[in-house]
Amino acid sequence: MASTDNQIIVVGRDPLPSVLHIEGGEELRMTIIVPEGVSCEKSMEIHLDGPGASLDIAGAWRCSSSERVHLQVIVRHNAPHCHSEQLFKGVVSGSARAEFDGLVYVAPGAMKTVAHQQAHSLLLSADAFCEARPQLEIYADDVECSHGATTGYLNPEELFYMRSRGIPEEEARAIQVEAFLAPVLNRLP
Amino acid sequence: MSDILLEIKDLHAGIEGREILKGVNLTIRRGEVHAVMGPNGAGKSTLSAVLAGRADYTVTSGSITYDGKDLLSLAPEERSWAGIFLSFQYPVEIPGVSITNFMKAALNARRKAAGQPELKPAEFLKLLKDKMALVQMKGEFAKREVNVGFSGGEKKRNEIFQMAMLEPTLSILDETDSGLDVDALRIVADGVNRLRTPRTASIVITHYQRLLEYIVPDVVHVLKDGRIVRSGGRELVDTIEKDGYDGIDG
């Protein structure tokens, strides 16, 4: 793995590697998309094996009917001075179910690790379900690690504001969903 | 085209089962600017919310006729297409949506509803630039996310910018002066004044007389405890300034 290009993986079209290794000084940039209508149960492990290895990964899913999406991402900081950034965003409606497990593991001796993980969901219907379980396991000192997970709903104030400007309700909702996913989707060419 | 643009008759409305408007009557003709003044809690914002079609407010009786139509039967977006514009007291932030895209969606939705083709990109950009100039907004403004990180003054200028873009027939300015310094107040008032036409009308809702020094109303109403207790010319503003709202009763 030596490429700094953005690898794009569309689940259902492209295989998702189960284990990846990033060597010292190398960089991996990856974007995972789970399109509407695709169910999956996937797990991926990414190892940062040498000093200065860096990972920038993002993922988005849009489940709108009865999809079942379960994604597990394990990031292992095995060496010092590595950096990982993770951003996952999902929109779930209908009776779909989306789960995300994210583990950041910092091995003993992997000091000066910088690891950030964000997992945010937007829940659009009462029958939909989503859950994000971020986890940190840190066995080294002098590291900077953070994780955040939120579940939100479309903001009715935003919706009314848009409608009051003449944007029909359905379109206003679509704009909100698009805006929510934009930080991930903007990484696509 | 009727001279009367808006007619509110015996309007009773409230929120969560609590009656706030207790029989409002108001007639607005084209070309007029009406000020609705009143103390906090009088029902000023309820009036603007009901006019714009906020779903959490319930109208229990009375009617609102706008341009010959039953306003209360229209969805908020339909009211916008019909020419109603509310300048929000608290403009809403829409993260991830640029002013450009927001306005493009708003204008094209309205054109679609009217059976017109979408604006060409060049036409849209020219319109955007012209209207931004009206409220003294610079180029990068259009790229910013709607109201995200805006100062109070920028938010209100953004409201007037949107008003200029949408060219409403009836504009409702809900406490547009709150949180504005004098410079921003002048810019906002100047924008509103330049948008005045003999065909359009405005309702200026305010607690203070300050904005009315810049946007001069034809008719002034005092709203107290859910009713309009007095209407008059602009001299009523001075009476309120001198005596406060306590001295005014129906």
Short mmCIF file of C-alpha atoms in Angstrom, two decimals, chain A residues 62 124 154 159 162 167-180:
data_model
loop_
_atom_site.label_atom_id
_atom_site.label_comp_id
_atom_site.label_asym_id
_atom_site.label_seq_id
_atom_site.Cartn_x
_atom_site.Cartn_y
_atom_site.Cartn_z
CA ARG A 62 -27.84 5.50 2.53
CA LEU A 124 -35.44 9.60 9.01
CA LEU A 154 -33.85 16.27 10.20
CA LEU A 159 -37.17 22.35 6.90
CA MET A 162 -36.45 26.15 3.28
CA ILE A 167 -38.52 24.79 -1.64
CA PRO A 168 -41.07 21.93 -1.50
CA GLU A 169 -40.91 19.65 1.52
CA GLU A 170 -39.55 16.60 -0.33
CA GLU A 171 -36.82 18.63 -2.00
CA ALA A 172 -35.95 20.34 1.28
CA ARG A 173 -35.48 16.93 2.90
CA ALA A 174 -33.31 15.77 0.01
CA ILE A 175 -31.16 18.89 0.34
CA GLN A 176 -30.68 18.22 4.05
CA VAL A 177 -29.69 14.60 3.42
CA GLU A 178 -27.27 15.66 0.70
CA ALA A 179 -25.74 18.30 2.97
CA PHE A 180 -25.35 15.75 5.75
#
